[in-house]
Amino acid sequence: MTSSPPALTRIRIGSAPDSWGVWFPDDPLQTPWERFLDEVADSGYEWIELGPYGYLPTDPARLAEETARRGLRVSAGTVFTGLHHGPGVWEDTWEHVSRIAALAQAVGAGHLVVIPSFWRDDKTGKVLEDRTLSPGQWRELTTQTERLGREVRDRYGLRIVVHPHADTHIDTPENVARFLDATDPELVSLCLDTGHYAYCGGDSVQAVETFAERIGYLHLKQVDPRILAEVRAEQLPFGPAVARGVMCEPPSGVPALEPVLAAAQRLGVDLFAIVEQDMYPCPPDRPLPIARRTRAYLRSCGAR
């Protein structure tokens, strides 16, 4: 008889609009926000992220009402930034960030997920800038991210967690390590996305252990190794790779999530672990059965 894994008492499980095929504030291909909230609650999740700003209601009172009556709470908001461009982009960046941070704070979230800008267009694959940063751009990226962490903390009481992401400048284990080495742990933590880290050649268990003091948040995701090999061979941009199914339903892909969650539990800190199965675009009836199965799978890993 197989024994159950130890309960992951420090891990709080949730899901996100991304797992319902939502990438944009408004898109006719996407699940309506009311249906997303109904279905994420029905799947057994208690925590969600805001997703793209404007998808869920941006009035804090209405958002609080809509989530509370479904038994849901918000863990984080998400922002996209191009901070390697230096102080010249700060004003526009802060206008974008402050709107989302204010909403996240108002509905009780404690985190802001920060995703670097893409070096090639997510849909067309057009190269927008060099995929490798110069030393000067690295300095701007790290100093401006620290500035963002300080401002978000001081003004909104939120912790920024930077999300390494495919087709950005913070992607591979080497670039993640370089970024963390150059930033203040008091101001900048890591959102480890298991799918993106695998997509970019990393080992998530090793990352949890190596960057232990910097892990502030988790995104749970798997990649299909066969499709990933095709994506690499064809040098596909991330958007078309997702449309091909590179991000797959657990536990059919890599990395195995149970060892990642066990390693995170050993850190001895409270962490959110938010399921994000990129599925844009997807048929409206596809996400709910996957979400239910994924939640059951995570329970089998000890995530009660």
PDB file of C-alpha atoms in Angstrom:
ATOM      1  CA  MET A   1       0.000   0.000   0.000  1.00  0.00           C
ATOM      2  CA  THR A   2       1.395   3.384  -1.000  1.00  0.00           C
ATOM      3  CA  SER A   3       1.532   5.932   1.793  1.00  0.00           C
ATOM      4  CA  SER A   4       0.354   9.476   1.240  1.00  0.00           C
ATOM      5  CA  PRO A   5       3.032  12.176   0.954  1.00  0.00           C
ATOM      6  CA  PRO A   6       3.447  14.521   3.928  1.00  0.00           C
ATOM      7  CA  ALA A   7       1.021  17.425   3.983  1.00  0.00           C
ATOM      8  CA  LEU A   8       2.479  20.584   2.444  1.00  0.00           C
ATOM      9  CA  THR A   9       1.530  22.785   5.380  1.00  0.00           C
ATOM     10  CA  ARG A  10       3.502  25.812   4.182  1.00  0.00           C
ATOM     11  CA  ILE A  11       2.159  25.806   0.610  1.00  0.00           C
ATOM     12  CA  ARG A  12      -1.018  27.656  -0.388  1.00  0.00           C
ATOM     13  CA  ILE A  13      -2.376  26.412  -3.711  1.00  0.00           C
ATOM     14  CA  GLY A  14      -4.226  28.573  -6.234  1.00  0.00           C
ATOM     15  CA  SER A  15      -4.840  29.083  -9.927  1.00  0.00           C
ATOM     16  CA  ALA A  16      -4.933  32.002 -12.338  1.00  0.00           C
ATOM     17  CA  PRO A  17      -6.793  33.346 -15.382  1.00  0.00           C
ATOM     18  CA  ASP A  18      -3.892  32.015 -17.477  1.00  0.00           C
ATOM     19  CA  SER A  19      -5.131  28.463 -16.799  1.00  0.00           C
ATOM     20  CA  TRP A  20      -8.429  29.471 -18.446  1.00  0.00           C
ATOM     21  CA  GLY A  21      -6.734  30.751 -21.603  1.00  0.00           C
ATOM     22  CA  VAL A  22      -6.686  34.402 -20.515  1.00  0.00           C
ATOM     23  CA  TRP A  23      -3.765  36.528 -21.724  1.00  0.00           C
ATOM     24  CA  PHE A  24      -5.402  39.890 -22.403  1.00  0.00           C
ATOM     25  CA  PRO A  25      -7.739  42.299 -20.574  1.00  0.00           C
ATOM     26  CA  ASP A  26     -10.392  41.850 -23.246  1.00  0.00           C
ATOM     27  CA  ASP A  27     -10.470  39.270 -26.021  1.00  0.00           C
ATOM     28  CA  PRO A  28     -13.441  37.482 -27.630  1.00  0.00           C
ATOM     29  CA  LEU A  29     -11.480  34.209 -27.598  1.00  0.00           C
ATOM     30  CA  GLN A  30     -11.242  34.250 -23.808  1.00  0.00           C
ATOM     31  CA  THR A  31     -13.457  32.889 -21.046  1.00  0.00           C
ATOM     32  CA  PRO A  32     -15.634  35.684 -19.553  1.00  0.00           C
ATOM     33  CA  TRP A  33     -14.400  36.703 -16.110  1.00  0.00           C
ATOM     34  CA  GLU A  34     -17.589  35.612 -14.320  1.00  0.00           C
ATOM     35  CA  ARG A  35     -17.221  32.120 -15.721  1.00  0.00           C
ATOM     36  CA  PHE A  36     -13.545  32.023 -14.735  1.00  0.00           C
ATOM     37  CA  LEU A  37     -14.387  32.906 -11.115  1.00  0.00           C
ATOM     38  CA  ASP A  38     -17.213  30.354 -11.006  1.00  0.00           C
ATOM     39  CA  GLU A  39     -15.066  27.590 -12.439  1.00  0.00           C
ATOM     40  CA  VAL A  40     -11.898  28.247 -10.457  1.00  0.00           C
ATOM     41  CA  ALA A  41     -13.944  28.043  -7.255  1.00  0.00           C
ATOM     42  CA  ASP A  42     -15.741  24.937  -8.514  1.00  0.00           C
ATOM     43  CA  SER A  43     -12.349  23.303  -9.115  1.00  0.00           C
ATOM     44  CA  GLY A  44     -11.455  23.535  -5.444  1.00  0.00           C
ATOM     45  CA  TYR A  45      -9.078  26.495  -5.457  1.00  0.00           C
ATOM     46  CA  GLU A  46      -9.242  29.241  -2.838  1.00  0.00           C
ATOM     47  CA  TRP A  47      -6.569  31.604  -4.207  1.00  0.00           C
ATOM     48  CA  ILE A  48      -6.311  33.402  -7.546  1.00  0.00           C
ATOM     49  CA  GLU A  49      -4.196  36.032  -9.251  1.00  0.00           C
ATOM     50  CA  LEU A  50      -5.628  39.106 -10.946  1.00  0.00           C
ATOM     51  CA  GLY A  51      -4.403  38.184 -14.424  1.00  0.00           C
ATOM     52  CA  PRO A  52      -4.118  40.975 -17.009  1.00  0.00           C
ATOM     53  CA  TYR A  53      -5.296  44.275 -15.533  1.00  0.00           C
ATOM     54  CA  GLY A  54      -8.855  44.950 -16.670  1.00  0.00           C
ATOM     55  CA  TYR A  55      -9.888  41.329 -17.100  1.00  0.00           C
ATOM     56  CA  LEU A  56     -11.359  41.090 -13.594  1.00  0.00           C
ATOM     57  CA  PRO A  57     -13.278  44.108 -12.245  1.00  0.00           C
ATOM     58  CA  THR A  58     -10.882  46.932 -11.363  1.00  0.00           C
ATOM     59  CA  ASP A  59     -13.230  48.491  -8.799  1.00  0.00           C
ATOM     60  CA  PRO A  60     -11.873  47.083  -5.508  1.00  0.00           C
ATOM     61  CA  ALA A  61     -15.270  46.901  -3.801  1.00  0.00           C
ATOM     62  CA  ARG A  62     -16.818  44.964  -6.671  1.00  0.00           C
ATOM     63  CA  LEU A  63     -13.829  42.655  -7.040  1.00  0.00           C
ATOM     64  CA  ALA A  64     -13.836  41.948  -3.304  1.00  0.00           C
ATOM     65  CA  GLU A  65     -17.552  41.166  -3.433  1.00  0.00           C
ATOM     66  CA  GLU A  66     -17.278  38.903  -6.490  1.00  0.00           C
ATOM     67  CA  THR A  67     -14.359  36.909  -5.072  1.00  0.00           C
ATOM     68  CA  ALA A  68     -15.680  36.675  -1.498  1.00  0.00           C
ATOM     69  CA  ARG A  69     -19.047  35.249  -2.467  1.00  0.00           C
ATOM     70  CA  ARG A  70     -17.233  32.444  -4.290  1.00  0.00           C
ATOM     71  CA  GLY A  71     -14.860  31.780  -1.400  1.00  0.00           C
ATOM     72  CA  LEU A  72     -11.854  33.155  -3.290  1.00  0.00           C
ATOM     73  CA  ARG A  73      -8.961  35.388  -2.233  1.00  0.00           C
ATOM     74  CA  VAL A  74      -6.324  37.196  -4.318  1.00  0.00           C
ATOM     75  CA  SER A  75      -2.649  36.329  -3.861  1.00  0.00           C
ATOM     76  CA  ALA A  76      -1.023  38.706  -6.369  1.00  0.00           C
ATOM     77  CA  GLY A  77      -1.219  41.032  -9.318  1.00  0.00           C
ATOM     78  CA  THR A  78       1.056  40.850 -12.380  1.00  0.00           C
ATOM     79  CA  VAL A  79       2.986  43.558 -14.221  1.00  0.00           C
ATOM     80  CA  PHE A  80       5.193  43.586 -17.324  1.00  0.00           C
ATOM     81  CA  THR A  81       8.269  45.825 -17.252  1.00  0.00           C
ATOM     82  CA  GLY A  82      11.169  46.828 -19.497  1.00  0.00           C
ATOM     83  CA  LEU A  83      13.431  48.149 -16.750  1.00  0.00           C
ATOM     84  CA  HIS A  84      16.677  47.373 -18.606  1.00  0.00           C
ATOM     85  CA  HIS A  85      15.881  50.495 -20.660  1.00  0.00           C
ATOM     86  CA  GLY A  86      16.776  52.607 -17.627  1.00  0.00           C
ATOM     87  CA  PRO A  87      15.281  55.677 -15.925  1.00  0.00           C
ATOM     88  CA  GLY A  88      13.674  56.896 -19.161  1.00  0.00           C
ATOM     89  CA  VAL A  89      10.932  54.281 -18.876  1.00  0.00           C
ATOM     90  CA  TRP A  90      10.340  54.733 -15.150  1.00  0.00           C
ATOM     91  CA  GLU A  91       7.400  57.134 -15.374  1.00  0.00           C
ATOM     92  CA  ASP A  92       5.388  54.962 -17.767  1.00  0.00           C
ATOM     93  CA  THR A  93       6.345  51.833 -15.846  1.00  0.00           C
ATOM     94  CA  TRP A  94       5.223  53.305 -12.544  1.00  0.00           C
ATOM     95  CA  GLU A  95       1.900  54.452 -14.011  1.00  0.00           C
ATOM     96  CA  HIS A  96       1.228  50.847 -15.066  1.00  0.00           C
ATOM     97  CA  VAL A  97       2.559  49.273 -11.864  1.00  0.00           C
ATOM     98  CA  SER A  98       0.875  51.612  -9.394  1.00  0.00           C
ATOM     99  CA  ARG A  99      -2.590  50.957 -10.831  1.00  0.00           C
ATOM    100  CA  ILE A 100      -2.194  47.211 -10.418  1.00  0.00           C
ATOM    101  CA  ALA A 101      -0.437  47.451  -7.056  1.00  0.00           C
ATOM    102  CA  ALA A 102      -3.240  49.627  -5.675  1.00  0.00           C
ATOM    103  CA  LEU A 103      -5.882  47.100  -6.727  1.00  0.00           C
ATOM    104  CA  ALA A 104      -3.868  44.166  -5.384  1.00  0.00           C
ATOM    105  CA  GLN A 105      -3.392  45.932  -2.054  1.00  0.00           C
ATOM    106  CA  ALA A 106      -7.066  46.879  -1.853  1.00  0.00           C
ATOM    107  CA  VAL A 107      -8.203  43.263  -2.162  1.00  0.00           C
ATOM    108  CA  GLY A 108      -5.677  41.928   0.332  1.00  0.00           C
ATOM    109  CA  ALA A 109      -2.934  40.537  -1.907  1.00  0.00           C
ATOM    110  CA  GLY A 110       0.651  40.574  -0.654  1.00  0.00           C
ATOM    111  CA  HIS A 111       2.637  40.116  -3.854  1.00  0.00           C
ATOM    112  CA  LEU A 112       3.265  41.665  -7.237  1.00  0.00           C
ATOM    113  CA  VAL A 113       4.609  39.330  -9.930  1.00  0.00           C
ATOM    114  CA  VAL A 114       7.042  41.217 -12.185  1.00  0.00           C
ATOM    115  CA  ILE A 115       7.668  39.809 -15.698  1.00  0.00           C
ATOM    116  CA  PRO A 116      10.462  41.299 -17.854  1.00  0.00           C
ATOM    117  CA  SER A 117       9.609  42.502 -21.350  1.00  0.00           C
ATOM    118  CA  PHE A 118      10.035  40.156 -24.321  1.00  0.00           C
ATOM    119  CA  TRP A 119      12.999  40.520 -26.686  1.00  0.00           C
ATOM    120  CA  ARG A 120      10.873  39.200 -29.577  1.00  0.00           C
ATOM    121  CA  ASP A 121       7.196  39.638 -30.349  1.00  0.00           C
ATOM    122  CA  ASP A 122       5.092  37.044 -28.584  1.00  0.00           C
ATOM    123  CA  LYS A 123       2.931  36.348 -31.651  1.00  0.00           C
ATOM    124  CA  THR A 124       4.916  37.146 -34.786  1.00  0.00           C
ATOM    125  CA  GLY A 125       8.391  36.278 -33.554  1.00  0.00           C
ATOM    126  CA  LYS A 126       9.740  39.606 -34.820  1.00  0.00           C
ATOM    127  CA  VAL A 127      12.979  40.395 -33.021  1.00  0.00           C
ATOM    128  CA  LEU A 128      12.458  43.619 -31.051  1.00  0.00           C
ATOM    129  CA  GLU A 129      15.935  43.925 -29.555  1.00  0.00           C
ATOM    130  CA  ASP A 130      19.062  41.893 -28.893  1.00  0.00           C
ATOM    131  CA  ARG A 131      18.330  38.811 -26.809  1.00  0.00           C
ATOM    132  CA  THR A 132      21.532  39.455 -24.810  1.00  0.00           C
ATOM    133  CA  LEU A 133      21.803  42.488 -22.541  1.00  0.00           C
ATOM    134  CA  SER A 134      24.912  44.657 -22.454  1.00  0.00           C
ATOM    135  CA  PRO A 135      26.643  45.170 -19.079  1.00  0.00           C
ATOM    136  CA  GLY A 136      25.048  48.620 -18.901  1.00  0.00           C
ATOM    137  CA  GLN A 137      21.580  47.200 -19.530  1.00  0.00           C
ATOM    138  CA  TRP A 138      22.137  44.579 -16.820  1.00  0.00           C
ATOM    139  CA  ARG A 139      23.000  47.391 -14.373  1.00  0.00           C
ATOM    140  CA  GLU A 140      19.837  49.264 -15.323  1.00  0.00           C
ATOM    141  CA  LEU A 141      17.732  46.108 -15.011  1.00  0.00           C
ATOM    142  CA  THR A 142      18.987  45.342 -11.521  1.00  0.00           C
ATOM    143  CA  THR A 143      19.025  48.877 -10.121  1.00  0.00           C
ATOM    144  CA  GLN A 144      15.630  49.796 -11.551  1.00  0.00           C
ATOM    145  CA  THR A 145      14.127  46.525 -10.294  1.00  0.00           C
ATOM    146  CA  GLU A 146      15.433  47.311  -6.811  1.00  0.00           C
ATOM    147  CA  ARG A 147      13.864  50.746  -7.111  1.00  0.00           C
ATOM    148  CA  LEU A 148      10.580  49.136  -8.102  1.00  0.00           C
ATOM    149  CA  GLY A 149      10.758  46.761  -5.153  1.00  0.00           C
ATOM    150  CA  ARG A 150      11.359  49.621  -2.740  1.00  0.00           C
ATOM    151  CA  GLU A 151       8.558  51.811  -4.123  1.00  0.00           C
ATOM    152  CA  VAL A 152       6.018  48.981  -4.233  1.00  0.00           C
ATOM    153  CA  ARG A 153       6.900  47.962  -0.679  1.00  0.00           C
ATOM    154  CA  ASP A 154       6.877  51.472   0.762  1.00  0.00           C
ATOM    155  CA  ARG A 155       3.740  52.724  -0.998  1.00  0.00           C
ATOM    156  CA  TYR A 156       1.602  49.594  -1.175  1.00  0.00           C
ATOM    157  CA  GLY A 157       3.070  47.114   1.296  1.00  0.00           C
ATOM    158  CA  LEU A 158       3.554  44.498  -1.430  1.00  0.00           C
ATOM    159  CA  ARG A 159       6.550  42.272  -2.129  1.00  0.00           C
ATOM    160  CA  ILE A 160       7.754  42.065  -5.719  1.00  0.00           C
ATOM    161  CA  VAL A 161       8.606  38.597  -7.040  1.00  0.00           C
ATOM    162  CA  VAL A 162      10.437  38.600 -10.374  1.00  0.00           C
ATOM    163  CA  HIS A 163       9.315  35.890 -12.805  1.00  0.00           C
ATOM    164  CA  PRO A 164      11.941  34.400 -15.167  1.00  0.00           C
ATOM    165  CA  HIS A 165      10.148  33.908 -18.466  1.00  0.00           C
ATOM    166  CA  ALA A 166      10.813  32.451 -21.905  1.00  0.00           C
ATOM    167  CA  ASP A 167      11.800  35.010 -24.564  1.00  0.00           C
ATOM    168  CA  THR A 168      12.895  37.560 -21.949  1.00  0.00           C
ATOM    169  CA  HIS A 169      16.336  38.495 -20.639  1.00  0.00           C
ATOM    170  CA  ILE A 170      15.786  36.664 -17.348  1.00  0.00           C
ATOM    171  CA  ASP A 171      15.334  33.132 -18.605  1.00  0.00           C
ATOM    172  CA  THR A 172      18.141  30.572 -18.244  1.00  0.00           C
ATOM    173  CA  PRO A 173      19.582  29.422 -14.910  1.00  0.00           C
ATOM    174  CA  GLU A 174      22.700  31.463 -15.684  1.00  0.00           C
ATOM    175  CA  ASN A 175      20.732  34.670 -16.251  1.00  0.00           C
ATOM    176  CA  VAL A 176      18.542  34.050 -13.196  1.00  0.00           C
ATOM    177  CA  ALA A 177      21.644  33.591 -11.033  1.00  0.00           C
ATOM    178  CA  ARG A 178      23.235  36.726 -12.496  1.00  0.00           C
ATOM    179  CA  PHE A 179      20.093  38.742 -11.789  1.00  0.00           C
ATOM    180  CA  LEU A 180      19.760  37.508  -8.215  1.00  0.00           C
ATOM    181  CA  ASP A 181      23.464  38.020  -7.478  1.00  0.00           C
ATOM    182  CA  ALA A 182      23.108  41.681  -8.457  1.00  0.00           C
ATOM    183  CA  THR A 183      19.901  42.514  -6.546  1.00  0.00           C
ATOM    184  CA  ASP A 184      19.132  43.121  -2.883  1.00  0.00           C
ATOM    185  CA  PRO A 185      17.296  40.193  -1.231  1.00  0.00           C
ATOM    186  CA  GLU A 186      15.427  42.682   0.940  1.00  0.00           C
ATOM    187  CA  LEU A 187      13.846  44.252  -2.140  1.00  0.00           C
ATOM    188  CA  VAL A 188      13.689  41.544  -4.812  1.00  0.00           C
ATOM    189  CA  SER A 189      12.470  37.952  -4.506  1.00  0.00           C
ATOM    190  CA  LEU A 190      11.979  35.247  -7.125  1.00  0.00           C
ATOM    191  CA  CYS A 191       8.770  33.849  -8.582  1.00  0.00           C
ATOM    192  CA  LEU A 192       9.945  30.443  -9.763  1.00  0.00           C
ATOM    193  CA  ASP A 193       7.769  29.232 -12.626  1.00  0.00           C
ATOM    194  CA  THR A 194       8.498  25.531 -13.002  1.00  0.00           C
ATOM    195  CA  GLY A 195       7.367  25.424 -16.628  1.00  0.00           C
ATOM    196  CA  HIS A 196       9.310  28.442 -17.833  1.00  0.00           C
ATOM    197  CA  TYR A 197      12.399  27.302 -15.946  1.00  0.00           C
ATOM    198  CA  ALA A 198      12.235  23.879 -17.635  1.00  0.00           C
ATOM    199  CA  TYR A 199      11.493  25.556 -21.000  1.00  0.00           C
ATOM    200  CA  CYS A 200      14.742  27.519 -20.573  1.00  0.00           C
ATOM    201  CA  GLY A 201      16.839  24.538 -19.486  1.00  0.00           C
ATOM    202  CA  GLY A 202      16.588  24.748 -15.690  1.00  0.00           C
ATOM    203  CA  ASP A 203      15.960  22.252 -12.880  1.00  0.00           C
ATOM    204  CA  SER A 204      13.328  23.601 -10.471  1.00  0.00           C
ATOM    205  CA  VAL A 205      14.295  21.464  -7.467  1.00  0.00           C
ATOM    206  CA  GLN A 206      17.875  22.623  -7.871  1.00  0.00           C
ATOM    207  CA  ALA A 207      16.640  26.226  -8.165  1.00  0.00           C
ATOM    208  CA  VAL A 208      14.630  25.977  -4.930  1.00  0.00           C
ATOM    209  CA  GLU A 209      17.702  24.637  -3.142  1.00  0.00           C
ATOM    210  CA  THR A 210      20.257  26.955  -4.764  1.00  0.00           C
ATOM    211  CA  PHE A 211      18.203  30.157  -4.463  1.00  0.00           C
ATOM    212  CA  ALA A 212      16.519  29.115  -1.200  1.00  0.00           C
ATOM    213  CA  GLU A 213      16.581  32.504   0.491  1.00  0.00           C
ATOM    214  CA  ARG A 214      15.258  34.239  -2.641  1.00  0.00           C
ATOM    215  CA  ILE A 215      12.235  32.025  -3.373  1.00  0.00           C
ATOM    216  CA  GLY A 216       9.187  34.157  -2.672  1.00  0.00           C
ATOM    217  CA  TYR A 217       6.479  32.602  -4.828  1.00  0.00           C
ATOM    218  CA  LEU A 218       5.855  29.656  -7.147  1.00  0.00           C
ATOM    219  CA  HIS A 219       4.014  29.144 -10.422  1.00  0.00           C
ATOM    220  CA  LEU A 220       3.229  25.490 -11.111  1.00  0.00           C
ATOM    221  CA  LYS A 221       3.446  24.503 -14.748  1.00  0.00           C
ATOM    222  CA  GLN A 222       4.753  21.636 -16.869  1.00  0.00           C
ATOM    223  CA  VAL A 223       6.183  21.401 -20.384  1.00  0.00           C
ATOM    224  CA  ASP A 224       5.758  18.608 -22.908  1.00  0.00           C
ATOM    225  CA  PRO A 225       9.356  17.475 -23.660  1.00  0.00           C
ATOM    226  CA  ARG A 226       8.517  16.314 -27.188  1.00  0.00           C
ATOM    227  CA  ILE A 227       6.921  19.626 -28.178  1.00  0.00           C
ATOM    228  CA  LEU A 228       9.673  21.572 -26.398  1.00  0.00           C
ATOM    229  CA  ALA A 229      12.247  19.793 -28.576  1.00  0.00           C
ATOM    230  CA  GLU A 230      10.299  20.890 -31.669  1.00  0.00           C
ATOM    231  CA  VAL A 231      10.046  24.455 -30.359  1.00  0.00           C
ATOM    232  CA  ARG A 232      13.791  24.612 -29.804  1.00  0.00           C
ATOM    233  CA  ALA A 233      14.594  23.066 -33.177  1.00  0.00           C
ATOM    234  CA  GLU A 234      12.318  25.527 -34.973  1.00  0.00           C
ATOM    235  CA  GLN A 235      13.223  28.479 -32.720  1.00  0.00           C
ATOM    236  CA  LEU A 236       9.522  29.207 -32.219  1.00  0.00           C
ATOM    237  CA  PRO A 237       8.493  32.262 -30.206  1.00  0.00           C
ATOM    238  CA  PHE A 238       6.635  31.626 -26.978  1.00  0.00           C
ATOM    239  CA  GLY A 239       3.113  32.430 -28.236  1.00  0.00           C
ATOM    240  CA  PRO A 240       3.112  29.909 -31.103  1.00  0.00           C
ATOM    241  CA  ALA A 241       4.819  27.389 -28.780  1.00  0.00           C
ATOM    242  CA  VAL A 242       1.905  27.671 -26.350  1.00  0.00           C
ATOM    243  CA  ALA A 243      -0.595  27.317 -29.197  1.00  0.00           C
ATOM    244  CA  ARG A 244       1.193  24.091 -30.144  1.00  0.00           C
ATOM    245  CA  GLY A 245       0.694  22.776 -26.610  1.00  0.00           C
ATOM    246  CA  VAL A 246       4.194  23.133 -25.138  1.00  0.00           C
ATOM    247  CA  MET A 247       2.654  23.771 -21.704  1.00  0.00           C
ATOM    248  CA  CYS A 248       0.742  20.640 -20.776  1.00  0.00           C
ATOM    249  CA  GLU A 249      -1.568  19.275 -18.116  1.00  0.00           C
ATOM    250  CA  PRO A 250       0.218  17.806 -15.097  1.00  0.00           C
ATOM    251  CA  PRO A 251       1.392  15.194 -14.389  1.00  0.00           C
ATOM    252  CA  SER A 252       2.034  14.416 -18.077  1.00  0.00           C
ATOM    253  CA  GLY A 253       5.039  16.728 -18.486  1.00  0.00           C
ATOM    254  CA  VAL A 254       8.172  17.967 -16.740  1.00  0.00           C
ATOM    255  CA  PRO A 255       9.260  18.825 -14.149  1.00  0.00           C
ATOM    256  CA  ALA A 256       7.588  16.438 -11.711  1.00  0.00           C
ATOM    257  CA  LEU A 257       5.797  18.769  -9.305  1.00  0.00           C
ATOM    258  CA  GLU A 258       5.819  16.636  -6.161  1.00  0.00           C
ATOM    259  CA  PRO A 259       9.616  16.970  -5.627  1.00  0.00           C
ATOM    260  CA  VAL A 260       9.443  20.724  -6.318  1.00  0.00           C
ATOM    261  CA  LEU A 261       6.683  21.177  -3.750  1.00  0.00           C
ATOM    262  CA  ALA A 262       8.530  19.004  -1.236  1.00  0.00           C
ATOM    263  CA  ALA A 263      11.678  21.103  -1.692  1.00  0.00           C
ATOM    264  CA  ALA A 264       9.641  24.282  -1.239  1.00  0.00           C
ATOM    265  CA  GLN A 265       8.066  22.880   1.933  1.00  0.00           C
ATOM    266  CA  ARG A 266      11.572  22.235   3.323  1.00  0.00           C
ATOM    267  CA  LEU A 267      12.351  25.962   3.054  1.00  0.00           C
ATOM    268  CA  GLY A 268      10.180  26.453   6.131  1.00  0.00           C
ATOM    269  CA  VAL A 269       8.416  29.578   4.859  1.00  0.00           C
ATOM    270  CA  ASP A 270       4.851  30.167   3.717  1.00  0.00           C
ATOM    271  CA  LEU A 271       4.622  30.200  -0.075  1.00  0.00           C
ATOM    272  CA  PHE A 272       1.926  30.530  -2.683  1.00  0.00           C
ATOM    273  CA  ALA A 273       2.018  27.942  -5.464  1.00  0.00           C
ATOM    274  CA  ILE A 274      -0.259  29.128  -8.267  1.00  0.00           C
ATOM    275  CA  VAL A 275      -1.153  26.824 -11.157  1.00  0.00           C
ATOM    276  CA  GLU A 276      -0.585  28.428 -14.549  1.00  0.00           C
ATOM    277  CA  GLN A 277      -1.140  26.205 -17.556  1.00  0.00           C
ATOM    278  CA  ASP A 278      -0.715  28.504 -20.545  1.00  0.00           C
ATOM    279  CA  MET A 279      -3.553  27.734 -22.949  1.00  0.00           C
ATOM    280  CA  TYR A 280      -4.111  30.707 -25.233  1.00  0.00           C
ATOM    281  CA  PRO A 281      -6.291  30.383 -27.183  1.00  0.00           C
ATOM    282  CA  CYS A 282      -8.451  27.495 -25.981  1.00  0.00           C
ATOM    283  CA  PRO A 283     -12.076  26.322 -26.298  1.00  0.00           C
ATOM    284  CA  PRO A 284     -14.226  27.615 -23.396  1.00  0.00           C
ATOM    285  CA  ASP A 285     -15.145  24.130 -22.162  1.00  0.00           C
ATOM    286  CA  ARG A 286     -11.554  22.896 -21.964  1.00  0.00           C
ATOM    287  CA  PRO A 287     -10.180  24.528 -18.771  1.00  0.00           C
ATOM    288  CA  LEU A 288     -12.623  23.308 -16.098  1.00  0.00           C
ATOM    289  CA  PRO A 289     -12.018  19.532 -16.403  1.00  0.00           C
ATOM    290  CA  ILE A 290      -8.249  20.149 -16.523  1.00  0.00           C
ATOM    291  CA  ALA A 291      -8.446  22.393 -13.452  1.00  0.00           C
ATOM    292  CA  ARG A 292     -10.365  19.764 -11.489  1.00  0.00           C
ATOM    293  CA  ARG A 293      -7.895  17.034 -12.417  1.00  0.00           C
ATOM    294  CA  THR A 294      -4.924  19.274 -11.624  1.00  0.00           C
ATOM    295  CA  ARG A 295      -6.317  20.154  -8.210  1.00  0.00           C
ATOM    296  CA  ALA A 296      -6.841  16.446  -7.453  1.00  0.00           C
ATOM    297  CA  TYR A 297      -3.290  15.697  -8.614  1.00  0.00           C
ATOM    298  CA  LEU A 298      -1.859  18.405  -6.342  1.00  0.00           C
ATOM    299  CA  ARG A 299      -3.803  16.957  -3.404  1.00  0.00           C
ATOM    300  CA  SER A 300      -2.120  13.638  -4.151  1.00  0.00           C
ATOM    301  CA  CYS A 301       1.222  15.494  -3.845  1.00  0.00           C
ATOM    302  CA  GLY A 302       0.283  16.663  -0.334  1.00  0.00           C
ATOM    303  CA  ALA A 303      -1.130  20.075  -1.272  1.00  0.00           C
ATOM    304  CA  ARG A 304      -4.318  20.043   0.738  1.00  0.00           C
TER     305      ARG A 304
END
